[in-house]
mmCIF file of C-alpha atoms in Angstrom:
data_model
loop_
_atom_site.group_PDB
_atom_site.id
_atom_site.type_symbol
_atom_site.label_atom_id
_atom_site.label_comp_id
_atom_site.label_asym_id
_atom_site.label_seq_id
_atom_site.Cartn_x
_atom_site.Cartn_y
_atom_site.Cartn_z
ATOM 1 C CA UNK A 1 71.471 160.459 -115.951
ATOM 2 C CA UNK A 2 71.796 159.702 -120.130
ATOM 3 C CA UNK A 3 74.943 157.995 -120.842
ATOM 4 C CA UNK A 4 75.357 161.129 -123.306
ATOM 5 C CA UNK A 5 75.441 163.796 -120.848
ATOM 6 C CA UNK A 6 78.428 162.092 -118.841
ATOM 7 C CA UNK A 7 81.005 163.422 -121.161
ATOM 8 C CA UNK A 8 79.618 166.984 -120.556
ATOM 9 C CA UNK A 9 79.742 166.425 -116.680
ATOM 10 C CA UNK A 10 83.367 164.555 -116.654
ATOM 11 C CA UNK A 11 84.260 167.868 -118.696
ATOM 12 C CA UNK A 12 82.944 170.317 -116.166
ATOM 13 C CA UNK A 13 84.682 168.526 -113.352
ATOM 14 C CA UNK A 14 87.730 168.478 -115.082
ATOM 15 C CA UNK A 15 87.614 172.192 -115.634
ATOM 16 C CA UNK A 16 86.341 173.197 -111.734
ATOM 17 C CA UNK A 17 89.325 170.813 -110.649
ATOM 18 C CA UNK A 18 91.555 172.690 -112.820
ATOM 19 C CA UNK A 19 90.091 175.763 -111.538
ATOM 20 C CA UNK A 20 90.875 174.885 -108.217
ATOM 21 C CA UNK A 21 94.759 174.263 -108.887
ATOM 22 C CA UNK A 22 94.900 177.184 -110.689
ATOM 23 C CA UNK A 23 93.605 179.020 -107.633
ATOM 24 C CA UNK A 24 95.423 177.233 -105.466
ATOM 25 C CA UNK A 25 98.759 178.236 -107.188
ATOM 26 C CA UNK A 26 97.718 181.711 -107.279
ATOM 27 C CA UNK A 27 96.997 182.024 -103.342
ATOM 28 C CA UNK A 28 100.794 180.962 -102.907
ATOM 29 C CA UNK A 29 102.387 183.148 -105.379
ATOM 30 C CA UNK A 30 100.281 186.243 -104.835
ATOM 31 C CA UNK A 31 98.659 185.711 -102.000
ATOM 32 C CA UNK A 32 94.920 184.751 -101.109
ATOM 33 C CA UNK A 33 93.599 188.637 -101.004
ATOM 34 C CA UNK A 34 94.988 189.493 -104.715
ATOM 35 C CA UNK A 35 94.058 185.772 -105.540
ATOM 36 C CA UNK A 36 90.207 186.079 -104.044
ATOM 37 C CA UNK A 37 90.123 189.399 -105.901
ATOM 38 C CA UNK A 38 91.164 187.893 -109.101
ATOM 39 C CA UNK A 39 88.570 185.218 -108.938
ATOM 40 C CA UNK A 40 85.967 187.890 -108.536
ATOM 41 C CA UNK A 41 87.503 190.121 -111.725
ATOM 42 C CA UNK A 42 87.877 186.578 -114.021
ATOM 43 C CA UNK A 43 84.185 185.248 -113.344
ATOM 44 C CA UNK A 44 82.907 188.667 -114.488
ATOM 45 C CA UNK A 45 85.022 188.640 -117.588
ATOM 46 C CA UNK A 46 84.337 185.455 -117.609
ATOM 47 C CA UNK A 47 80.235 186.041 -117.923
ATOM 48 C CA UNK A 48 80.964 189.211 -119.967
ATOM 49 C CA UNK A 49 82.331 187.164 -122.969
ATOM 50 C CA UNK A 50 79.657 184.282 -122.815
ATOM 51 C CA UNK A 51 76.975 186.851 -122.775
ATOM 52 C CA UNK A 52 78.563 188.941 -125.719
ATOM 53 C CA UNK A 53 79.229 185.387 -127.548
ATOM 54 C CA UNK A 54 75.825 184.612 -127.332
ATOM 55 C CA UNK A 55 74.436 187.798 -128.986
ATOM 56 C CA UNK A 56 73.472 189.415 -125.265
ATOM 57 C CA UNK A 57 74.119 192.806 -124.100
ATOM 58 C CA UNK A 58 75.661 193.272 -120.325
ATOM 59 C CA UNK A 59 74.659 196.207 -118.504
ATOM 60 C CA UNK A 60 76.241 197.125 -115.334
ATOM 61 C CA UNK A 61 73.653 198.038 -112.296
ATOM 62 C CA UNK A 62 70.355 196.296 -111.188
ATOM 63 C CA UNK A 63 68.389 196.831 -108.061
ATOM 64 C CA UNK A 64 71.163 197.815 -105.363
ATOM 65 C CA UNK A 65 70.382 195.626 -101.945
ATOM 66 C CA UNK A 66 69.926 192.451 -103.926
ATOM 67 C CA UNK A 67 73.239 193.214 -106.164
ATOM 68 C CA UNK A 68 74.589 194.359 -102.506
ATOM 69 C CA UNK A 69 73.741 191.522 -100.614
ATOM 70 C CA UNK A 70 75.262 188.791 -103.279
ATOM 71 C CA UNK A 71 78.658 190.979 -103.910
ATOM 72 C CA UNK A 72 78.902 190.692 -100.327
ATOM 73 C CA UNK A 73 77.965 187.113 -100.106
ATOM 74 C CA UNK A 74 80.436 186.626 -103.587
ATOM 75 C CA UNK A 75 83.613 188.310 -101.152
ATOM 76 C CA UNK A 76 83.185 186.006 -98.167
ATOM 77 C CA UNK A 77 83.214 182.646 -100.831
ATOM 78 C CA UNK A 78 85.579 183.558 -102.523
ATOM 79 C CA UNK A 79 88.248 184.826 -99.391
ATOM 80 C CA UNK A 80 86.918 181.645 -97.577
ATOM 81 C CA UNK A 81 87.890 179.733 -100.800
ATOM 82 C CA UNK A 82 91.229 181.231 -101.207
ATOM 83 C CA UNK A 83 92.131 180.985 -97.678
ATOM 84 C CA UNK A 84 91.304 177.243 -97.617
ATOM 85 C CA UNK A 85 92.860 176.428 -100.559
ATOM 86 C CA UNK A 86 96.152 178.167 -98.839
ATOM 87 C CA UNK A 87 96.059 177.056 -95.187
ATOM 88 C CA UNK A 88 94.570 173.828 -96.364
ATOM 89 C CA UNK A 89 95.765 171.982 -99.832
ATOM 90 C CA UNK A 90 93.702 171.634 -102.903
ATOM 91 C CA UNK A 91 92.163 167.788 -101.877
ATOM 92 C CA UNK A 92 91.303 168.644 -98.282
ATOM 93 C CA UNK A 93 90.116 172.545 -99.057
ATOM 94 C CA UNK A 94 87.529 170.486 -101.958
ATOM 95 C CA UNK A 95 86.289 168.020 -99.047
ATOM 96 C CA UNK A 96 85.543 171.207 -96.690
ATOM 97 C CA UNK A 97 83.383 172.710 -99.880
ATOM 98 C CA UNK A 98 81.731 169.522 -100.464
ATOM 99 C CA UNK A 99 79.270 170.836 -97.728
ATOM 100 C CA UNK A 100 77.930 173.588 -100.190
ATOM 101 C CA UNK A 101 74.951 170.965 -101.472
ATOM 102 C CA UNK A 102 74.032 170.633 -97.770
ATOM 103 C CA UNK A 103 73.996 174.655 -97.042
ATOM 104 C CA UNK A 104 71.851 174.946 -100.356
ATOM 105 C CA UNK A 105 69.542 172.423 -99.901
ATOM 106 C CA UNK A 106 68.806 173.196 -96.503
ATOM 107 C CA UNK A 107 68.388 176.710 -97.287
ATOM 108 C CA UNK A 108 65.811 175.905 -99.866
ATOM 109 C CA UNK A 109 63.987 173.324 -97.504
ATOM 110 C CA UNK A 110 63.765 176.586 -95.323
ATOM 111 C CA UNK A 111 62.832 179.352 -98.138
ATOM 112 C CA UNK A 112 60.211 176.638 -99.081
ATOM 113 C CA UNK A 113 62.188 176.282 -102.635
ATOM 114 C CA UNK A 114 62.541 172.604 -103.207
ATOM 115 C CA UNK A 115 62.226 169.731 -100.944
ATOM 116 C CA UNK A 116 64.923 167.596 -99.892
ATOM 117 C CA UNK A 117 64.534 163.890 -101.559
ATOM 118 C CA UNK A 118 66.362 160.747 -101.022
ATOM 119 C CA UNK A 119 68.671 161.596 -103.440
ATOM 120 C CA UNK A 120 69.656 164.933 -101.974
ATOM 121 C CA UNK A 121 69.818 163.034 -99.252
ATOM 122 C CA UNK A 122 72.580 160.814 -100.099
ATOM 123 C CA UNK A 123 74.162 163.317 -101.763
ATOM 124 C CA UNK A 124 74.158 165.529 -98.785
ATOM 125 C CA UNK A 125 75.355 162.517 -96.649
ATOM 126 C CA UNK A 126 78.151 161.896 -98.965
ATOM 127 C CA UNK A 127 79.129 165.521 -98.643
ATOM 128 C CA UNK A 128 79.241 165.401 -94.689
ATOM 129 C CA UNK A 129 81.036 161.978 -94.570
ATOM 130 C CA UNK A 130 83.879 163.719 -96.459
ATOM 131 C CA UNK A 131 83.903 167.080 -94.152
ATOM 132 C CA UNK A 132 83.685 164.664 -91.197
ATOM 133 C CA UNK A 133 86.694 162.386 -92.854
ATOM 134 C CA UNK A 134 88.705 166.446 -93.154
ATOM 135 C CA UNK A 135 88.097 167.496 -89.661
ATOM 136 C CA UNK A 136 88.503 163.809 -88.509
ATOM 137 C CA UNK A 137 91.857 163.166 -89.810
ATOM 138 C CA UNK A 138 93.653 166.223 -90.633
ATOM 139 C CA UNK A 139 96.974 166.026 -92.381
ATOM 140 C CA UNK A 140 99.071 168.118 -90.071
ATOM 141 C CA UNK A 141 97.005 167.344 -87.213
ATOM 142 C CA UNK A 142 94.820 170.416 -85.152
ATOM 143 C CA UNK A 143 96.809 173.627 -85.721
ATOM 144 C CA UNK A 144 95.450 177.111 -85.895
ATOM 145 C CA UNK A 145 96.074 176.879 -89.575
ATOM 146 C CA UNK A 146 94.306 173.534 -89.922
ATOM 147 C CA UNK A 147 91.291 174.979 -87.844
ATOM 148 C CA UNK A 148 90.725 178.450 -89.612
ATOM 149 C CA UNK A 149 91.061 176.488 -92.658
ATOM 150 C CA UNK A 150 87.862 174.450 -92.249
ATOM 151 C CA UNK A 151 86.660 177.542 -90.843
ATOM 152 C CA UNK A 152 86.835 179.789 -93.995
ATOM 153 C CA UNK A 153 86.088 176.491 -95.860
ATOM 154 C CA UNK A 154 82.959 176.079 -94.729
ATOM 155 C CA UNK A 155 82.289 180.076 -95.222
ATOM 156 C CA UNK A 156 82.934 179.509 -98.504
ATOM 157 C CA UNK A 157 80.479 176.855 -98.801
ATOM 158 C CA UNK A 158 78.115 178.793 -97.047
ATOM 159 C CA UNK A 159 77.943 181.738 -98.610
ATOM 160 C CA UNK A 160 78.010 179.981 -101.894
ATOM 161 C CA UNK A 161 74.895 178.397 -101.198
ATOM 162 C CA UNK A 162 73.347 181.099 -100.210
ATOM 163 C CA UNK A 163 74.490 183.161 -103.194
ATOM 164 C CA UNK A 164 72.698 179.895 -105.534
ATOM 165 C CA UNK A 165 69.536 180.476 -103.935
ATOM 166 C CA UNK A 166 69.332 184.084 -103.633
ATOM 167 C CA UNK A 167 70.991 185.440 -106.586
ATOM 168 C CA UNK A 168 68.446 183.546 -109.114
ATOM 169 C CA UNK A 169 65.597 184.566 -106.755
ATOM 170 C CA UNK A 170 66.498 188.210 -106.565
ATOM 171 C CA UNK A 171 68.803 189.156 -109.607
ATOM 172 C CA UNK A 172 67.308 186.457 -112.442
ATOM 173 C CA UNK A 173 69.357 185.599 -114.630
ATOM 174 C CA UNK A 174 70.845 189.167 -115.779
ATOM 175 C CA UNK A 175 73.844 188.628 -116.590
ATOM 176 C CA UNK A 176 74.661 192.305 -116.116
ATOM 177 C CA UNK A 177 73.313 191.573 -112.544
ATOM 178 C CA UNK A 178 75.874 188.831 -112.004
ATOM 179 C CA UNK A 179 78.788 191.091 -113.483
ATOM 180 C CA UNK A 180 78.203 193.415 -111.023
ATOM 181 C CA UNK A 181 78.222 192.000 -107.900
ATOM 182 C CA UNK A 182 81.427 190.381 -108.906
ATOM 183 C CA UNK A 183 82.929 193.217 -109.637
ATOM 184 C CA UNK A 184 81.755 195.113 -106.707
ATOM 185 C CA UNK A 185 82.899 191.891 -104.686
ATOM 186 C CA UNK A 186 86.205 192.462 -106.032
ATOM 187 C CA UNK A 187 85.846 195.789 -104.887
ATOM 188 C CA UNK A 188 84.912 194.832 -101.460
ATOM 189 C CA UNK A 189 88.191 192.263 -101.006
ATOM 190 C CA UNK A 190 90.867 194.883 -102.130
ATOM 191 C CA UNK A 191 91.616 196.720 -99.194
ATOM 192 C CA UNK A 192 92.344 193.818 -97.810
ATOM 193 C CA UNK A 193 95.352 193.597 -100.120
ATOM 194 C CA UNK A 194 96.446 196.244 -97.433
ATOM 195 C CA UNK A 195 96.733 194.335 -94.310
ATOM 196 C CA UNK A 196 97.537 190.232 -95.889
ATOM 197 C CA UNK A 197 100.167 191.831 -98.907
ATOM 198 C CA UNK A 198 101.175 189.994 -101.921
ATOM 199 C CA UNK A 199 103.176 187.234 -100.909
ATOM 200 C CA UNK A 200 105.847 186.238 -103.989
ATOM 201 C CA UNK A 201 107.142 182.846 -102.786
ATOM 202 C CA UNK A 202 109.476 179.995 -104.906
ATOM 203 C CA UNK A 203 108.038 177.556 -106.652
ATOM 204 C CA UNK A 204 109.157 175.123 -103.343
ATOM 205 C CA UNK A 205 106.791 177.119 -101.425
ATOM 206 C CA UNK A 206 103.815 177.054 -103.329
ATOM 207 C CA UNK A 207 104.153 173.237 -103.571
ATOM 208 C CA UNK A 208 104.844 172.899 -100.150
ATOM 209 C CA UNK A 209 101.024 174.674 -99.230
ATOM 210 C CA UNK A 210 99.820 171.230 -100.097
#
């Protein structure tokens, strides 16, 4: 990598870690339904505004399986996300998603997209040593909330891998395409504001989901 892009990359990890918190402080003050459907609504707005910055037009629609199929795939990452973020912390919920790389570049090895080198390899190792270090030492040892955790975790990370390699492949890079599978995603995770609620808790209780 050119020692001039690492100030663009230390940048984007600082913003996806904030993005995390930020999540992660949502899920305990509103709960993780309202907070995955939030996540859906602010990625769309989110696209909108780069699109309209950079002199593009957004236009709701595009062919409806494909949109179908990601907004679908969109719901279960993000309620796996906000559920592991809630049941497990912010550092330990991150090491669960680590295994997205290993979903994606499996699932491209299979659709016959890219191959997987040695370093994919290692990067894919260094993912699994740090799921295997989550489920190997867990923090509050093997409750139910520790084990649907990793569970939804690893959702997450699966359905965002799948959503990398089939929303380029079927959708292109629309960004009207993209807007609307969020949105419908968001559409798809609000009844379920019915059955978890929105929780309201003190700040005490948000810190203590960590």
């Amino acid at each position: 990598m050119p020692p001039r892009n690492w100030p663009r990359f230390a940048g984007l990890a600082a913003l996806w870690g904030a993005s995390m918190v930020a999540l992660w402080i949502a899920v305990g003050g509103l709960g993780w339904a309202l907070a995955a459907v939030l996540q859906c609504l602010v990625v769309a707005a989110t696209v909108t505004l780069a699109s309209r910055g950079a002199g593009a037009r957004v236009r709701l629609g595009g062919p409806a399986v494909p949109v179908l199929v990601t907004a679908l795939a969109l719901a279960v990452q993000s309620a796996g996300l906000a559920v592991a973020l809630g049941r497990l912390g912010v550092a330990p919920a991150v090491l669960v998603l680590s295994a997205m790389p290993l979903f994606a570049a499996l699932t491209g090895q299979v659709w016959g997209i890219d191959r997987i080198t040695g370093v994919t390899a290692a990067g894919l190792g260094v993912g699994f040593l740090g799921l295997l270090f989550v489920v190997t030492f867990p923090a509050d040892g093997d409750s139910w909330a520790f084990i649907t955790g990793v569970l939804c975790g690893l959702a997450s990370a699966l359905a965002a891998a799948f959503v990398s390699r089939y929303g380029p492949r079927r959708l292109g890079a629309d960004p009207g395409r993209a807007v609307t599978a969020n949105l419908l995603a968001a559409a798809v995770l609000a009844p379920w504001l019915l059955v978890s609620g929105i929780g309201t808790p003190g700040l005490g209780e948000v810190a203590a989901l960590g």
